[in-house]
Amino acid sequence: MVNIVLFGPPGSGKGTQSALLVEHYRFVHLSTGDMLREAIAAKTPLGLKAKEVIEQGKLVSDDIVIGMIENRVEENVGVFGFIFDGFPRTIAQAEALDDMLERHSTFIADCVSLQVPFDLLKERLLERGKASGRSDDNEETISKRIHEYLDKTAPVADYYAKQSKLREVDGVGEIEEVNQRIKAAIDADTEHHQNI
Ligand code: AMP
């Protein structure tokens, strides 16, 4: 298996790039943000709880997102690999992910970190909010999300750097251009592990 973490602040293009990577490779895409939005749309008890937290720009509790990811990993045993988008967002989540993958005799090959300046992130998210109507893509919530990112999520990059798995990729430019950079980073590394 080849498992990749696509890492970066809100608005860095993780969702867009994941969709392109899934077309190119045969990854199963696991996005905790998408799963939470599905739970909200279905008005499940978990969704109702998560809605409030998401609209405050805060992170949902580790237990909830780790449980969701664990279920999806269990359901997809034997697939080519996973692309984790928006997960892990805390060190506790990163540790839990390593543990669960180890239980399935696999591991994270790379953490691809999209580098985008903060001014551009805000601009992109406000623009996305107009089209998507996402209730957390407004000026106030965006600032809180970026704050949460710096406080709790940015240290996750160091976690992967310590394992020599961090691959920083310039996330500014045309979508296709950024996608080529990501694929180059993945291919350079996965050749060591197995042929894609
Ligand atoms: P995203 O679509 O990845 O930007 O996620 C939207 C929101 O869902 C985030 O701002 C968080 O409130 C919540 N969320 C998504 N993934 C996680 C995660 N791994 N840990 C905690 N909260 C999350």
PDB file of C-alpha atoms and ligand atoms in Angstrom:
ATOM      1  CA  MET A   1       0.000   0.000   0.000  1.00  0.00           C
ATOM      2  CA  VAL A   2       1.023   3.605  -0.565  1.00  0.00           C
ATOM      3  CA  ASN A   3      -0.509   6.032   1.917  1.00  0.00           C
ATOM      4  CA  ILE A   4      -0.124   9.781   1.596  1.00  0.00           C
ATOM      5  CA  VAL A   5      -1.058  12.641   3.915  1.00  0.00           C
ATOM      6  CA  LEU A   6      -1.969  15.786   1.985  1.00  0.00           C
ATOM      7  CA  PHE A   7      -1.210  18.517   4.475  1.00  0.00           C
ATOM      8  CA  GLY A   8      -1.669  22.284   4.541  1.00  0.00           C
ATOM      9  CA  PRO A   9      -3.681  25.149   6.010  1.00  0.00           C
ATOM     10  CA  PRO A  10      -7.345  25.753   5.132  1.00  0.00           C
ATOM     11  CA  GLY A  11      -7.542  26.967   1.521  1.00  0.00           C
ATOM     12  CA  SER A  12      -4.219  25.462   0.450  1.00  0.00           C
ATOM     13  CA  GLY A  13      -5.960  23.255  -2.142  1.00  0.00           C
ATOM     14  CA  LYS A  14      -6.010  19.864  -0.383  1.00  0.00           C
ATOM     15  CA  GLY A  15      -9.513  18.918  -1.573  1.00  0.00           C
ATOM     16  CA  THR A  16      -8.953  20.018  -5.174  1.00  0.00           C
ATOM     17  CA  GLN A  17      -5.596  18.277  -5.392  1.00  0.00           C
ATOM     18  CA  SER A  18      -6.880  15.091  -3.719  1.00  0.00           C
ATOM     19  CA  ALA A  19      -9.568  14.766  -6.399  1.00  0.00           C
ATOM     20  CA  LEU A  20      -6.911  14.973  -9.140  1.00  0.00           C
ATOM     21  CA  LEU A  21      -4.620  12.498  -7.375  1.00  0.00           C
ATOM     22  CA  VAL A  22      -7.458   9.988  -7.035  1.00  0.00           C
ATOM     23  CA  GLU A  23      -7.954  10.170 -10.819  1.00  0.00           C
ATOM     24  CA  HIS A  24      -4.270   9.603 -11.502  1.00  0.00           C
ATOM     25  CA  TYR A  25      -3.421   6.953  -8.901  1.00  0.00           C
ATOM     26  CA  ARG A  26      -5.886   4.544  -7.339  1.00  0.00           C
ATOM     27  CA  PHE A  27      -6.036   6.059  -3.904  1.00  0.00           C
ATOM     28  CA  VAL A  28      -9.102   5.930  -1.674  1.00  0.00           C
ATOM     29  CA  HIS A  29      -9.698   9.542  -0.644  1.00  0.00           C
ATOM     30  CA  LEU A  30     -10.443  10.050   3.062  1.00  0.00           C
ATOM     31  CA  SER A  31     -11.418  13.608   3.995  1.00  0.00           C
ATOM     32  CA  THR A  32     -12.597  14.162   7.566  1.00  0.00           C
ATOM     33  CA  GLY A  33     -14.068  17.539   6.514  1.00  0.00           C
ATOM     34  CA  ASP A  34     -16.232  15.815   3.857  1.00  0.00           C
ATOM     35  CA  MET A  35     -17.269  13.091   6.336  1.00  0.00           C
ATOM     36  CA  LEU A  36     -18.292  15.705   8.902  1.00  0.00           C
ATOM     37  CA  ARG A  37     -20.263  17.692   6.300  1.00  0.00           C
ATOM     38  CA  GLU A  38     -22.051  14.452   5.296  1.00  0.00           C
ATOM     39  CA  ALA A  39     -22.950  13.838   8.951  1.00  0.00           C
ATOM     40  CA  ILE A  40     -24.246  17.419   9.222  1.00  0.00           C
ATOM     41  CA  ALA A  41     -26.354  17.052   6.059  1.00  0.00           C
ATOM     42  CA  ALA A  42     -27.770  13.750   7.390  1.00  0.00           C
ATOM     43  CA  LYS A  43     -28.516  15.490  10.736  1.00  0.00           C
ATOM     44  CA  THR A  44     -26.988  12.639  12.728  1.00  0.00           C
ATOM     45  CA  PRO A  45     -26.264  13.306  16.442  1.00  0.00           C
ATOM     46  CA  LEU A  46     -22.555  13.498  15.586  1.00  0.00           C
ATOM     47  CA  GLY A  47     -23.336  15.936  12.763  1.00  0.00           C
ATOM     48  CA  LEU A  48     -25.364  18.208  15.025  1.00  0.00           C
ATOM     49  CA  LYS A  49     -22.520  18.302  17.532  1.00  0.00           C
ATOM     50  CA  ALA A  50     -19.875  18.900  14.854  1.00  0.00           C
ATOM     51  CA  LYS A  51     -21.840  21.702  13.140  1.00  0.00           C
ATOM     52  CA  GLU A  52     -21.451  24.068  16.081  1.00  0.00           C
ATOM     53  CA  VAL A  53     -17.727  23.399  16.429  1.00  0.00           C
ATOM     54  CA  ILE A  54     -17.076  23.804  12.689  1.00  0.00           C
ATOM     55  CA  GLU A  55     -18.997  27.080  12.559  1.00  0.00           C
ATOM     56  CA  GLN A  56     -16.831  28.382  15.394  1.00  0.00           C
ATOM     57  CA  GLY A  57     -13.735  27.596  13.320  1.00  0.00           C
ATOM     58  CA  LYS A  58     -12.499  25.135  15.943  1.00  0.00           C
ATOM     59  CA  LEU A  59     -11.300  21.571  15.612  1.00  0.00           C
ATOM     60  CA  VAL A  60     -13.690  18.694  16.263  1.00  0.00           C
ATOM     61  CA  SER A  61     -12.458  16.371  19.038  1.00  0.00           C
ATOM     62  CA  ASP A  62      -9.697  13.890  18.253  1.00  0.00           C
ATOM     63  CA  ASP A  63     -11.842  10.908  19.357  1.00  0.00           C
ATOM     64  CA  ILE A  64     -14.541  11.694  16.819  1.00  0.00           C
ATOM     65  CA  VAL A  65     -12.283  12.108  13.785  1.00  0.00           C
ATOM     66  CA  ILE A  66      -9.977   9.221  14.718  1.00  0.00           C
ATOM     67  CA  GLY A  67     -13.058   6.964  15.040  1.00  0.00           C
ATOM     68  CA  MET A  68     -14.344   8.062  11.625  1.00  0.00           C
ATOM     69  CA  ILE A  69     -10.996   7.412   9.942  1.00  0.00           C
ATOM     70  CA  GLU A  70     -10.594   4.064  11.671  1.00  0.00           C
ATOM     71  CA  ASN A  71     -13.984   2.900  10.339  1.00  0.00           C
ATOM     72  CA  ARG A  72     -13.072   3.870   6.765  1.00  0.00           C
ATOM     73  CA  VAL A  73      -9.653   2.214   6.962  1.00  0.00           C
ATOM     74  CA  GLU A  74     -11.305  -1.008   8.229  1.00  0.00           C
ATOM     75  CA  GLU A  75     -13.886  -0.882   5.402  1.00  0.00           C
ATOM     76  CA  ASN A  76     -11.188  -0.540   2.734  1.00  0.00           C
ATOM     77  CA  VAL A  77      -8.664  -3.202   3.690  1.00  0.00           C
ATOM     78  CA  GLY A  78      -6.746  -4.329   0.619  1.00  0.00           C
ATOM     79  CA  VAL A  79      -7.042  -1.150  -1.445  1.00  0.00           C
ATOM     80  CA  PHE A  80      -4.076   0.342  -3.294  1.00  0.00           C
ATOM     81  CA  GLY A  81      -3.611   3.082  -0.703  1.00  0.00           C
ATOM     82  CA  PHE A  82      -5.200   6.035   1.066  1.00  0.00           C
ATOM     83  CA  ILE A  83      -4.891   9.745   0.603  1.00  0.00           C
ATOM     84  CA  PHE A  84      -5.628  11.487   3.891  1.00  0.00           C
ATOM     85  CA  ASP A  85      -6.979  15.016   3.349  1.00  0.00           C
ATOM     86  CA  GLY A  86      -7.465  17.275   6.377  1.00  0.00           C
ATOM     87  CA  PHE A  87      -6.373  14.495   8.723  1.00  0.00           C
ATOM     88  CA  PRO A  88      -4.270  14.344  10.899  1.00  0.00           C
ATOM     89  CA  ARG A  89      -4.758  17.859  12.268  1.00  0.00           C
ATOM     90  CA  THR A  90      -3.190  17.288  15.717  1.00  0.00           C
ATOM     91  CA  ILE A  91      -0.212  15.313  16.999  1.00  0.00           C
ATOM     92  CA  ALA A  92      -2.617  12.928  18.787  1.00  0.00           C
ATOM     93  CA  GLN A  93      -4.338  12.225  15.453  1.00  0.00           C
ATOM     94  CA  ALA A  94      -0.985  11.658  13.727  1.00  0.00           C
ATOM     95  CA  GLU A  95       0.027   9.151  16.421  1.00  0.00           C
ATOM     96  CA  ALA A  96      -3.326   7.375  16.234  1.00  0.00           C
ATOM     97  CA  LEU A  97      -2.988   7.144  12.441  1.00  0.00           C
ATOM     98  CA  ASP A  98       0.472   5.602  12.676  1.00  0.00           C
ATOM     99  CA  ASP A  99      -0.846   3.060  15.196  1.00  0.00           C
ATOM    100  CA  MET A 100      -3.849   2.047  13.114  1.00  0.00           C
ATOM    101  CA  LEU A 101      -1.804   1.721   9.915  1.00  0.00           C
ATOM    102  CA  GLU A 102       0.764  -0.361  11.751  1.00  0.00           C
ATOM    103  CA  ARG A 103      -2.015  -2.700  12.867  1.00  0.00           C
ATOM    104  CA  HIS A 104      -2.728  -3.191   9.138  1.00  0.00           C
ATOM    105  CA  SER A 105       0.983  -3.721   8.397  1.00  0.00           C
ATOM    106  CA  THR A 106       1.278  -0.461   6.484  1.00  0.00           C
ATOM    107  CA  PHE A 107       2.485   3.121   7.044  1.00  0.00           C
ATOM    108  CA  ILE A 108       2.493   6.705   5.758  1.00  0.00           C
ATOM    109  CA  ALA A 109       4.916   7.003   2.829  1.00  0.00           C
ATOM    110  CA  ASP A 110       4.847  10.811   2.538  1.00  0.00           C
ATOM    111  CA  CYS A 111       3.339  13.906   4.050  1.00  0.00           C
ATOM    112  CA  VAL A 112       2.995  16.373   1.168  1.00  0.00           C
ATOM    113  CA  SER A 113       2.712  19.867   2.640  1.00  0.00           C
ATOM    114  CA  LEU A 114       1.218  22.581   0.428  1.00  0.00           C
ATOM    115  CA  GLN A 115       2.890  25.953   0.986  1.00  0.00           C
ATOM    116  CA  VAL A 116       0.593  28.956   0.428  1.00  0.00           C
ATOM    117  CA  PRO A 117       0.976  32.469   1.911  1.00  0.00           C
ATOM    118  CA  PHE A 118      -1.718  33.421   4.451  1.00  0.00           C
ATOM    119  CA  ASP A 119      -3.027  36.422   2.455  1.00  0.00           C
ATOM    120  CA  LEU A 120      -3.742  34.155  -0.471  1.00  0.00           C
ATOM    121  CA  LEU A 121      -5.462  31.561   1.750  1.00  0.00           C
ATOM    122  CA  LYS A 122      -7.967  34.151   2.973  1.00  0.00           C
ATOM    123  CA  GLU A 123      -8.607  35.369  -0.555  1.00  0.00           C
ATOM    124  CA  ARG A 124      -9.187  31.810  -1.839  1.00  0.00           C
ATOM    125  CA  LEU A 125     -11.493  30.857   1.060  1.00  0.00           C
ATOM    126  CA  LEU A 126     -13.633  33.993   0.700  1.00  0.00           C
ATOM    127  CA  GLU A 127     -13.931  33.302  -3.019  1.00  0.00           C
ATOM    128  CA  ARG A 128     -14.845  29.640  -2.358  1.00  0.00           C
ATOM    129  CA  GLY A 129     -17.448  30.723   0.208  1.00  0.00           C
ATOM    130  CA  LYS A 130     -19.308  32.722  -2.477  1.00  0.00           C
ATOM    131  CA  ALA A 131     -19.648  29.639  -4.680  1.00  0.00           C
ATOM    132  CA  SER A 132     -19.953  26.806  -2.132  1.00  0.00           C
ATOM    133  CA  GLY A 133     -21.986  28.549   0.517  1.00  0.00           C
ATOM    134  CA  ARG A 134     -19.862  26.759   3.152  1.00  0.00           C
ATOM    135  CA  SER A 135     -20.883  28.277   6.451  1.00  0.00           C
ATOM    136  CA  ASP A 136     -17.285  28.340   7.720  1.00  0.00           C
ATOM    137  CA  ASP A 137     -15.924  30.252   4.694  1.00  0.00           C
ATOM    138  CA  ASN A 138     -16.606  33.725   6.093  1.00  0.00           C
ATOM    139  CA  GLU A 139     -14.044  36.290   7.242  1.00  0.00           C
ATOM    140  CA  GLU A 140     -14.434  35.752  11.001  1.00  0.00           C
ATOM    141  CA  THR A 141     -14.413  31.934  10.899  1.00  0.00           C
ATOM    142  CA  ILE A 142     -11.525  31.873   8.406  1.00  0.00           C
ATOM    143  CA  SER A 143      -9.327  33.823  10.862  1.00  0.00           C
ATOM    144  CA  LYS A 144     -10.232  31.403  13.659  1.00  0.00           C
ATOM    145  CA  ARG A 145      -9.489  28.384  11.449  1.00  0.00           C
ATOM    146  CA  ILE A 146      -6.080  29.752  10.519  1.00  0.00           C
ATOM    147  CA  HIS A 147      -5.399  30.396  14.210  1.00  0.00           C
ATOM    148  CA  GLU A 148      -6.343  26.796  15.066  1.00  0.00           C
ATOM    149  CA  TYR A 149      -4.095  25.620  12.240  1.00  0.00           C
ATOM    150  CA  LEU A 150      -1.079  27.521  13.575  1.00  0.00           C
ATOM    151  CA  ASP A 151      -1.743  26.454  17.134  1.00  0.00           C
ATOM    152  CA  LYS A 152      -2.616  22.748  16.762  1.00  0.00           C
ATOM    153  CA  THR A 153      -2.002  21.588  13.208  1.00  0.00           C
ATOM    154  CA  ALA A 154       1.300  23.181  12.147  1.00  0.00           C
ATOM    155  CA  PRO A 155       3.249  20.993  14.663  1.00  0.00           C
ATOM    156  CA  VAL A 156       2.072  17.915  12.720  1.00  0.00           C
ATOM    157  CA  ALA A 157       4.507  18.938   9.938  1.00  0.00           C
ATOM    158  CA  ASP A 158       7.385  18.596  12.429  1.00  0.00           C
ATOM    159  CA  TYR A 159       6.066  15.181  13.441  1.00  0.00           C
ATOM    160  CA  TYR A 160       6.510  13.974   9.835  1.00  0.00           C
ATOM    161  CA  ALA A 161       9.772  15.901   9.363  1.00  0.00           C
ATOM    162  CA  LYS A 162      11.224  13.924  12.280  1.00  0.00           C
ATOM    163  CA  GLN A 163      10.332  10.737  10.393  1.00  0.00           C
ATOM    164  CA  SER A 164      11.935  12.201   7.204  1.00  0.00           C
ATOM    165  CA  LYS A 165       8.527  12.053   5.487  1.00  0.00           C
ATOM    166  CA  LEU A 166       7.771  15.744   5.005  1.00  0.00           C
ATOM    167  CA  ARG A 167       7.736  16.937   1.367  1.00  0.00           C
ATOM    168  CA  GLU A 168       7.102  20.665   1.012  1.00  0.00           C
ATOM    169  CA  VAL A 169       5.462  21.644  -2.264  1.00  0.00           C
ATOM    170  CA  ASP A 170       4.749  25.168  -3.568  1.00  0.00           C
ATOM    171  CA  GLY A 171       0.944  25.431  -3.577  1.00  0.00           C
ATOM    172  CA  VAL A 172       0.793  28.713  -5.529  1.00  0.00           C
ATOM    173  CA  GLY A 173       0.011  28.578  -9.237  1.00  0.00           C
ATOM    174  CA  GLU A 174      -2.380  26.906 -11.631  1.00  0.00           C
ATOM    175  CA  ILE A 175      -4.144  23.805 -10.255  1.00  0.00           C
ATOM    176  CA  GLU A 176      -2.526  21.560 -12.888  1.00  0.00           C
ATOM    177  CA  GLU A 177       0.916  23.024 -12.219  1.00  0.00           C
ATOM    178  CA  VAL A 178       0.623  22.362  -8.466  1.00  0.00           C
ATOM    179  CA  ASN A 179      -0.649  18.862  -9.245  1.00  0.00           C
ATOM    180  CA  GLN A 180       2.478  18.098 -11.307  1.00  0.00           C
ATOM    181  CA  ARG A 181       4.657  19.190  -8.386  1.00  0.00           C
ATOM    182  CA  ILE A 182       2.758  16.929  -5.980  1.00  0.00           C
ATOM    183  CA  LYS A 183       2.978  13.930  -8.316  1.00  0.00           C
ATOM    184  CA  ALA A 184       6.714  14.513  -8.751  1.00  0.00           C
ATOM    185  CA  ALA A 185       7.142  14.497  -4.952  1.00  0.00           C
ATOM    186  CA  ILE A 186       5.066  11.312  -4.560  1.00  0.00           C
ATOM    187  CA  ASP A 187       6.703   9.479  -7.470  1.00  0.00           C
ATOM    188  CA  ALA A 188      10.230  10.314  -6.359  1.00  0.00           C
ATOM    189  CA  ASP A 189       9.543   8.682  -3.046  1.00  0.00           C
ATOM    190  CA  THR A 190       7.219   5.826  -3.818  1.00  0.00           C
ATOM    191  CA  GLU A 191       9.716   4.356  -6.271  1.00  0.00           C
ATOM    192  CA  HIS A 192      11.537   3.253  -3.155  1.00  0.00           C
ATOM    193  CA  HIS A 193       8.444   1.557  -1.798  1.00  0.00           C
ATOM    194  CA  GLN A 194       6.727   0.080  -4.835  1.00  0.00           C
ATOM    195  CA  ASN A 195       5.830   0.947  -8.425  1.00  0.00           C
ATOM    196  CA  ILE A 196       2.596   2.906  -8.843  1.00  0.00           C
TER     197      ILE A 196
HETATM  198  P1  AMP B   1     -11.977  20.917   6.033  1.00  0.00           P
HETATM  199  O1  AMP B   1     -13.046  20.627   5.045  1.00  0.00           O
HETATM  200  O2  AMP B   1     -10.891  19.897   6.029  1.00  0.00           O
HETATM  201  O3  AMP B   1     -11.444  22.333   5.913  1.00  0.00           O
HETATM  202  O4  AMP B   1     -12.647  20.824   7.479  1.00  0.00           O
HETATM  203  C1  AMP B   1     -13.702  21.692   7.866  1.00  0.00           C
HETATM  204  C2  AMP B   1     -13.821  21.708   9.383  1.00  0.00           C
HETATM  205  O5  AMP B   1     -14.108  20.379   9.862  1.00  0.00           O
HETATM  206  C3  AMP B   1     -12.558  22.124  10.138  1.00  0.00           C
HETATM  207  O6  AMP B   1     -12.432  23.539  10.246  1.00  0.00           O
HETATM  208  C4  AMP B   1     -12.773  21.446  11.490  1.00  0.00           C
HETATM  209  O7  AMP B   1     -13.717  22.160  12.267  1.00  0.00           O
HETATM  210  C5  AMP B   1     -13.430  20.133  11.090  1.00  0.00           C
HETATM  211  N1  AMP B   1     -12.402  19.080  10.845  1.00  0.00           N
HETATM  212  C6  AMP B   1     -12.101  18.481   9.664  1.00  0.00           C
HETATM  213  N2  AMP B   1     -11.121  17.577   9.804  1.00  0.00           N
HETATM  214  C7  AMP B   1     -10.771  17.606  11.117  1.00  0.00           C
HETATM  215  C8  AMP B   1      -9.788  16.919  11.882  1.00  0.00           C
HETATM  216  N3  AMP B   1      -8.955  16.025  11.336  1.00  0.00           N
HETATM  217  N4  AMP B   1      -9.712  17.212  13.212  1.00  0.00           N
HETATM  218  C9  AMP B   1     -10.549  18.092  13.780  1.00  0.00           C
HETATM  219  N5  AMP B   1     -11.474  18.796  13.118  1.00  0.00           N
HETATM  220  C10 AMP B   1     -11.602  18.558  11.784  1.00  0.00           C
END
